[in-house]
Structures are given as structure tokens and as C-alpha cells.
Amino acid sequence: MSAIAIIGGTGVCDVRMLEQVQEGSLDTFYGVIHYLRGTYKGKNVVFLPRHGKNHSIPPHLINYRANILGLKRLGVSTIFSTTAVGSLNPEIKPNTLVIPDQFLDFTKSRHASFFDGGENGVVHVDMTEPYCQQLRQVILEAARSIQEEKISPKGTYVCTEGPRFETPAEINMFAKWGGDLVGMTNVPEVCLAREAEICYITISMVTNFAAGISPHQLTHEEVLACMDENAKRIRSLIMKAVELYEDKDCSCRHALSYYGGFMV
Ligand code: HPA
């Protein structure tokens, strides 16, 4: 049976929710991943803390390729991820959950593809709909089911390189270019999942107004405090989505059909 992965912070990946939990690690071509595996309502679930154990890896140094390839090797066909974001949009206030439908990529130094030429070849994957439409519907259904009302069904996620926060001038530009949210971790995760033909969606928690919109200077403590406060809400939403989710075929699973599919 295929597995559902949840990529997120420690508050979200709460081991107590799973049955038959096992800790594991897997060595991939790109490096080792550490994960927890178990079952939830009869479904196979893998928890992967994106920033490593104890939140020790900054966004620009996360081994995104090892994470996604490792999950693929574990039989994962669906990923629900969580991301913390600042808001560029006065209508989208802190403590809101947003399910982005587009992204703008301002990362600089990350490995953005499994296909680096040579033996691995070159792949240009389609990103017209970067996030899985089926998973979006499942999350919206889960939100209705648990009466989660502070949720927005779409938005454009701007991914910056970090680890620093943005300048107000950058935020001003991102907003003019159509961005709604700013974060440091969703790209290339979303792109690699598509290359690996895995259905992928992220749920973004707005932890603050972005630099220059916020009335005060930004701190990581503020972001962590908001994630902690809302961890239970995010967890309930994701676990309800896992419960409601029915594994079925999806265009995400055929993203590389032109290239003969993704070789695991
Ligand atoms: N900028 C970038 N990443 C973030 C922010 C922000 O304001 N808030 C949470 N993650």
C-alpha cells in the first residue's frame, strides 16, 4: 500500500497520533533522511521533519532532493506539507491558513531538480498547476468537516532564499508582482515532488505580516510562537485530510510521462 507523507515542523508531526510507530533513516543518493513511520486510521503515514531533528537545518541548506527521493523510495505517493509564511496582503491576516495555488521562485543557491544533465538527463517539468488539485479539494473538505473557518483556498507563495527575512523594498516588489505570502521553504520542494510524480500540497500558516507591513521588526521567535499556538489546528486539519483522502490516480503521477516516468 502506498504511503502519505507529512512534511512539517515538530509541532505538526506529533508521533502520538500514529499507531505502530517506527523511527527510521534511509540513505539516498543525495544524503540520509530521518523519518517516523506508522499508521493513522489504517493508512500508512510517514512524518518527515523538514528542518531535521531539533530544527537544526536552515531553509537554504535543507537537503530537499534527499527528502523527496527518500519519501519516494518509502512508497510515498502523496505529500501534505506545512509551511510558515509572512503575509504581503493586508486581507490575509496572521493566524490564517492558506493553501497556495501558485508560487514565485526567488531562491538562489538550491538544487532545483533531480535532472542535472549527464546520466540523469534533462527534464523540463510542467508547472501550470504546481500544487495538486485533488489534494486542495481534500483539504477544503477536511476544513469544512472540522469547521475550520480561517482558511483561504488560494494564494501566491513567494519563496526567498533566506535565512534572513526580507527588506520592506523586496516585500513591496513581491506584492506588486502578485505575491500574497512569503516563506523560505516551499521551493524547490514542490518542484521536486512534481518531478518525482508525487501529489503535493502545502498548507501555509500566516505567522506575521511581512517586513515593512508589520508594525514591528521580525523575529524567528514570533514565527515559532505562532506555529506553536496553531499546531493543534494545523494537525487537526491535516489528520482529517489524511482520513478523508482516497488514493486515486492523478495527473501529478504522470508528470514525467513524456520522459518515460520517474526512475526510483
Ligand atoms: N518571511 C519569510 N519567511 C517567513 C516569514 C517571513 O516574513 N514568516 C514566516 N516565514
Coordinates of N, CA and C and ligand atoms in Angstrom, one line a residue, residues 84-86 160 165-166 182-184 207-208 210 218 223, ligand 1:
A84 N 5.5 27.9 7.2 CA 5.2 29.1 7.9 C 5.5 30.3 6.9
V85 N 4.6 31.2 6.9 CA 4.8 32.4 5.9 C 4.4 33.7 6.6
G86 N 5.0 34.7 6.0 CA 4.6 36.1 6.3 C 3.5 36.5 5.2
T160 N 11.7 32.9 -0.9 CA 13.0 33.6 -0.9 C 14.1 32.6 -0.4
F165 N 15.3 37.5 6.9 CA 14.0 38.0 6.5 C 14.2 39.0 5.4
E166 N 13.1 39.4 4.7 CA 13.2 40.3 3.5 C 13.3 41.7 4.0
V182 N 5.0 35.1 1.9 CA 6.4 34.9 1.7 C 7.0 33.9 2.7
G183 N 7.8 33.0 2.2 CA 8.3 31.9 3.0 C 9.7 31.5 2.4
M184 N 10.3 30.6 3.1 CA 11.7 30.2 2.6 C 11.8 28.7 2.3
T207 N 2.1 33.5 9.9 CA 2.6 33.8 11.3 C 2.8 35.3 11.6
N208 N 2.9 36.1 10.5 CA 3.2 37.5 10.8 C 2.9 38.3 9.5
A210 N 4.5 40.7 6.7 CA 5.9 40.7 6.2 C 6.5 42.0 6.6
L218 N 10.9 41.9 12.6 CA 10.5 40.4 12.6 C 11.5 39.6 13.4
V223 N 7.6 33.8 14.8 CA 7.2 32.8 13.9 C 6.9 31.4 14.6
Ligands
HPA1 N1 9.4 35.9 5.6 C1 10.0 34.7 5.2 N2 9.7 33.6 5.8 C2 8.8 33.6 6.8 C3 8.2 34.8 7.2 C4 8.5 36.0 6.6 O1 8.0 37.1 7.0 N3 7.3 34.4 8.2 C5 7.4 33.0 8.4 N4 8.3 32.6 7.5

